[in-house]
Tab-separated table of C-alpha atoms in Angstrom:
chain	number	residue	atom	x	y	z
A	1	MET	CA	24.280	60.361	-20.270
A	2	THR	CA	26.572	57.474	-19.607
A	3	GLU	CA	25.904	57.851	-15.920
A	4	GLU	CA	22.156	57.551	-16.572
A	5	LYS	CA	22.732	54.444	-18.692
A	6	GLU	CA	24.838	52.929	-15.919
A	7	ASP	CA	22.117	53.705	-13.389
A	8	ILE	CA	19.462	52.191	-15.631
A	9	GLU	CA	21.626	49.105	-16.224
A	10	SER	CA	22.259	48.786	-12.497
A	11	ILE	CA	18.527	49.055	-11.771
A	12	ARG	CA	17.731	46.450	-14.464
A	13	LYS	CA	20.328	44.101	-13.035
A	14	GLU	CA	18.924	44.553	-9.536
A	15	ARG	CA	15.395	44.011	-10.879
A	16	ASP	CA	16.455	40.784	-12.613
A	17	GLU	CA	18.093	39.538	-9.412
A	18	TYR	CA	14.934	40.211	-7.422
A	19	LYS	CA	12.802	38.580	-10.114
A	20	ASP	CA	15.073	35.521	-10.104
A	21	LYS	CA	14.900	35.289	-6.284
A	22	TYR	CA	11.136	35.703	-6.414
A	23	LEU	CA	10.722	32.922	-8.998
A	24	ARG	CA	13.006	30.620	-7.000
A	25	LYS	CA	10.978	31.236	-3.832
A	26	LEU	CA	7.758	30.530	-5.720
A	27	ALA	CA	9.202	27.232	-6.951
A	28	GLU	CA	10.394	26.356	-3.431
A	29	MET	CA	6.944	27.094	-2.018
A	30	ASP	CA	5.284	24.991	-4.713
A	31	ASN	CA	7.661	22.081	-4.016
A	32	TYR	CA	7.050	22.445	-0.273
A	33	ARG	CA	3.278	22.408	-0.818
A	34	LYS	CA	3.546	19.262	-2.976
A	35	MET	CA	5.743	17.585	-0.363
A	36	LEU	CA	3.207	18.390	2.392
A	37	GLU	CA	0.353	17.009	0.283
A	38	LYS	CA	2.310	13.821	-0.387
A	39	GLU	CA	3.131	13.406	3.320
A	40	LYS	CA	-0.516	13.998	4.201
A	41	ARG	CA	-1.660	11.327	1.703
A	42	MET	CA	0.951	8.887	3.027
A	43	GLU	CA	-0.139	9.505	6.626
A	44	MET	CA	-3.795	9.024	5.688
A	45	ASP	CA	-2.912	5.770	3.892
A	46	ARG	CA	-0.946	4.589	6.929
A	47	CYS	CA	-3.843	5.396	9.276
A	48	ARG	CA	-6.343	3.701	6.953
A	49	ALA	CA	-4.092	0.618	6.837
A	50	GLU	CA	-3.802	0.479	10.632
A	51	ILE	CA	-7.569	0.718	11.081
A	52	ILE	CA	-8.368	-1.879	8.437
A	53	LYS	CA	-5.651	-4.178	9.782
A	54	GLU	CA	-7.452	-4.214	13.147
A	55	PHE	CA	-10.644	-5.459	11.459
A	56	ILE	CA	-9.067	-8.423	9.643
A	57	GLU	CA	-8.951	-10.845	12.569
A	58	PRO	CA	-12.489	-10.103	13.876
A	59	TYR	CA	-13.752	-10.393	10.282
A	60	GLU	CA	-12.113	-13.812	9.852
A	61	ASN	CA	-13.404	-14.963	13.256
A	62	LEU	CA	-16.933	-13.897	12.315
A	63	LYS	CA	-16.649	-15.898	9.072
A	64	LYS	CA	-15.558	-18.967	11.074
A	65	ALA	CA	-18.461	-18.467	13.483
A	66	VAL	CA	-20.937	-18.223	10.609
A	67	ASP	CA	-19.541	-21.438	9.111
A	68	SER	CA	-20.114	-23.240	12.416
A	69	ILE	CA	-23.795	-22.239	12.633
A	70	PRO	CA	-26.445	-24.458	11.024
A	71	GLU	CA	-27.430	-23.300	7.526
A	72	GLU	CA	-30.966	-22.207	8.483
A	73	HIS	CA	-29.667	-19.725	11.096
A	74	ARG	CA	-26.906	-18.071	9.039
A	75	GLU	CA	-28.801	-15.524	6.967
A	76	GLY	CA	-28.423	-12.435	9.155
A	77	LEU	CA	-24.783	-13.070	10.008
A	78	GLU	CA	-23.926	-13.788	6.375
A	79	LEU	CA	-25.357	-10.386	5.501
A	80	ILE	CA	-23.069	-8.743	8.064
A	81	VAL	CA	-20.054	-10.616	6.647
A	82	LYS	CA	-20.949	-9.436	3.122
A	83	GLN	CA	-21.293	-5.843	4.350
A	84	MET	CA	-17.876	-6.047	6.010
A	85	GLU	CA	-16.345	-7.476	2.818
A	86	SER	CA	-17.941	-4.740	0.742
A	87	THR	CA	-16.698	-2.006	3.074
A	88	MET	CA	-13.173	-3.391	3.217
A	89	ARG	CA	-13.083	-3.707	-0.603
A	90	LYS	CA	-14.304	-0.123	-0.895
A	91	PHE	CA	-11.236	0.976	1.071
A	92	GLY	CA	-8.977	-1.068	-1.230
A	93	LEU	CA	-8.397	-4.220	0.813
A	94	ARG	CA	-7.818	-7.354	-1.212
A	95	GLU	CA	-6.785	-10.893	-0.431
A	96	ILE	CA	-3.341	-12.014	-1.563
A	97	GLU	CA	-3.698	-14.945	-3.927
A	98	ALA	CA	-1.301	-17.650	-2.852
A	99	GLU	CA	-2.336	-21.269	-3.404
A	100	GLY	CA	-0.884	-22.596	-6.649
A	101	GLU	CA	1.159	-19.424	-7.144
A	102	LYS	CA	4.950	-19.179	-7.313
A	103	PHE	CA	6.332	-18.438	-3.831
A	104	ASN	CA	7.204	-14.758	-3.468
A	105	PRO	CA	9.076	-13.896	-0.244
A	106	MET	CA	7.889	-10.290	-0.561
A	107	LEU	CA	4.257	-11.428	-0.377
A	108	HIS	CA	4.236	-14.843	1.288
A	109	GLU	CA	5.526	-16.147	4.608
A	110	ALA	CA	6.698	-19.754	4.319
A	111	ILE	CA	6.065	-21.777	7.450
A	112	GLY	CA	7.274	-25.055	6.010
A	113	THR	CA	8.138	-27.060	2.927
A	114	VAL	CA	6.816	-30.279	1.448
A	115	GLY	CA	8.073	-32.451	-1.390
A	116	GLY	CA	6.576	-31.788	-4.787
A	117	GLU	CA	7.091	-31.893	-8.521
A	118	GLU	CA	8.156	-28.248	-8.756
A	119	ASP	CA	10.234	-25.883	-6.612
A	120	ASP	CA	8.749	-22.907	-4.800
A	121	VAL	CA	5.044	-23.343	-5.437
A	122	VAL	CA	2.559	-22.523	-2.675
A	123	VAL	CA	0.844	-25.813	-1.847
A	124	LYS	CA	-1.385	-24.764	1.058
A	125	VAL	CA	-2.440	-21.530	2.764
A	126	TYR	CA	-2.677	-21.743	6.560
A	127	GLN	CA	-3.623	-18.109	7.101
A	128	LYS	CA	-4.879	-15.672	4.460
A	129	GLY	CA	-2.920	-12.539	3.681
A	130	TYR	CA	-4.189	-9.114	2.704
A	131	MET	CA	-2.999	-6.032	0.833
A	132	LEU	CA	-4.192	-2.464	0.890
A	133	GLY	CA	-3.105	-0.872	-2.354
A	134	ASP	CA	0.575	-1.789	-2.666
A	135	MET	CA	1.018	-2.299	1.080
A	136	VAL	CA	1.001	-5.797	2.583
A	137	LEU	CA	-1.064	-5.705	5.768
A	138	ARG	CA	-0.586	-9.360	6.579
A	139	HIS	CA	1.475	-11.949	4.734
A	140	PRO	CA	-0.264	-15.245	4.028
A	141	LYS	CA	1.290	-18.122	5.949
A	142	VAL	CA	1.963	-20.842	3.411
A	143	LEU	CA	3.416	-24.286	2.836
A	144	VAL	CA	5.855	-24.333	-0.103
A	145	SER	CA	6.878	-27.222	-2.333
A	146	LYS	CA	10.464	-28.329	-2.856
A	147	LYS	CA	11.304	-30.531	-5.790
A	148	GLU	CA	12.165	-34.016	-4.634
A	149	VAL	CA	15.514	-35.250	-5.879
A	150	LYS	CA	15.185	-38.833	-7.043
A	151	LYS	CA	18.231	-41.033	-6.647
A	152	ASP	CA	19.035	-43.233	-9.607
A	153	GLU	CA	19.221	-46.858	-8.665
């Protein structure tokens, strides 16, 4: 009888080991699947960003062209600009607010400084910047204020 109990105990132990291995493999597979899904989403976001980034300059050039056309001839082109804006917003593109904001080197690219009443405030935007989600596609090129030090006379 003791031999049977030992056999049963040995079989139970072996069963538990196999069950443990099985559960670990299931967890590994689930983690692997989640990792692949995350990588796929990241790759899709990267591709979307690259495509949208290519449309920024032509979009801005079209806006400049529309502004240079007399008011009575703009209607059709303004509609196209609005459609482009709507499409780009639908994909998550947004303009980075800069003028009047505190300079943020993670968002803004300073191309110069000018004297002012306060340090590190964006005074002028020379080129707009855009974000797609949390990703900066193009940093706005800005002029930043530096507090002028007044010498006591």
